[in-house]
Amino acid sequence: MSSDQPDKPRRPRGQATAVVQGGRDPFAHHGFVNTPVYRGSTVLFKSLDSFERRDQRYVYGRRGTPTSEALEAAIAQLEGGARAWLAPSGAAAIATALLTFTRAGDHMLVADTVYQPTRKICDGPLTRFGVESTYYDPTIGAGIAGLMRPNTTLVYAESPGSLTFEVQDIPAIAAAAHAGGALLAMDNTWASPLYFKPFQHGVDISIQAGTKYVVGHADAMLGAITVAEPLAHKLVAEAGGLGICAGTEEMFLGLRGVRTLDVRLERHWRSGVEVARWLEQRPEVARVLYPALPSHPQHELWKRDFLGACGLFSVVLKPCAKTALAAMIEGLELFGIGASWGGYESLVLPFEAARARSATVWQPEGPTVRLHIGLEDVDDLKADLDAGFARLAAAG
Ligand SMILES: *Cc1c(COP(=O)(O)O)cnc(C)c1O
């Protein structure tokens, strides 16, 4: 049966199928299931004429290989965008996107709760290059129209926000940005390309720290920028021109990670909800900041726009001594202390967000801790945290 019969539209396929199939072409590689790692700088041409016209599919390692194309195709398809470009890290993807889509004299609106290194890129190199940033309350929604200036060319969102997990009204922000002639860029790392479809909600440029759930095993750094069709040519020309490319091994690990993204995220989500609900009942906890919980201030927005939640959220504890918190955290056996997240293992990280906010005030009731809920047995995670709370009480 041919799938191109106009009266018989092909049934749309689901996400689990897309993660398995995306970017794969076994018979272009002698039938091997996985796209091989092409290690290459030089690509040979058959004639001088051919070299002068660069008339072949691959011209130089930095400009693309079958391996990079496979991962870019998979990510672009899952995000719902037209074209992706890989970067050596999530931070590099953010910097590259901002350099590509702004110019001197431009004004940007940036969510106050962005990943902190993003704020440093805006306040550092972009400011030096004559691009001004104003930070906005991530819950502003359509009100962002009031902050648009004639030279506002880019609105930058991250939903939910880093550390404090405010969910943004992306469709409302997209409408206001577009009405003012600006593009909307978004860091989509928390939801991964599976649980938020940026291009269905008006985003023009989506950024993924592939280091997190795409790679999924805490063993590689990777980033991706995905854009809508009108921006594809510029992305490829500028990001390629800046020399941005990912390492071959890292691309392979990204491709390997993609294939299990659907099943991994489902477990991170289920365990995340279970641990978060359990934490909410604890007397030591003031609040749990997790969009998937009905108690979250933007839970309804999350339900409206997201297809799921990952295993990352924060907990505001009731006031306690720093030594008591240290006793709790340092004794945990299953939660490692460390930056990043998205691997298979659980992590814990105390944080201070107040000084990283300029448009909003962050005044938690007590110490704040970010948790990444990994793929361990959820009862073991709860038991580990339970023992931690006992240490907290004993030390307090
Ligand atoms: C980790 C992270 C990044 C940066 O990714 P790296 O690969 O570590 O550079 C960007 N955005 C968010 C939301 C992140 O959590």
Short mmCIF file of C-alpha atoms and ligand atoms in Angstrom, two decimals, residues 89-91 94 115 158 162 187 189 209 211-212 221-222 341, ligand 1:
data_model
loop_
_atom_site.label_atom_id
_atom_site.label_comp_id
_atom_site.label_asym_id
_atom_site.label_seq_id
_atom_site.Cartn_x
_atom_site.Cartn_y
_atom_site.Cartn_z
CA SER A 89 27.16 22.07 25.03
CA GLY A 90 23.83 23.57 26.00
CA ALA A 91 25.57 26.81 26.98
CA ILE A 94 22.44 29.37 23.88
CA TYR A 115 19.59 29.37 33.59
CA GLU A 158 12.72 29.32 29.69
CA SER A 162 15.71 27.28 36.32
CA ASP A 187 15.23 27.01 26.46
CA THR A 189 15.64 21.57 28.26
CA ALA A 209 20.91 21.21 26.55
CA THR A 211 23.66 17.07 28.00
CA LYS A 212 20.55 16.45 30.09
CA MET A 221 28.17 17.44 26.79
CA LEU A 222 25.88 18.39 23.90
CA TRP A 341 20.86 16.52 35.72
C1 LIG B 1 22.29 22.49 31.93
C2 LIG B 1 21.46 23.51 31.28
C3 LIG B 1 21.96 24.26 30.22
C4 LIG B 1 23.38 24.18 29.76
O1 LIG B 1 23.75 22.94 29.26
P1 LIG B 1 25.29 22.49 29.26
O2 LIG B 1 25.30 21.37 28.32
O3 LIG B 1 25.61 22.11 30.68
O4 LIG B 1 26.11 23.65 28.80
C5 LIG B 1 21.11 25.14 29.60
N1 LIG B 1 19.83 25.30 30.01
C6 LIG B 1 19.33 24.60 31.03
C7 LIG B 1 17.91 24.81 31.41
C8 LIG B 1 20.12 23.69 31.71
O5 LIG B 1 19.62 23.02 32.73
#
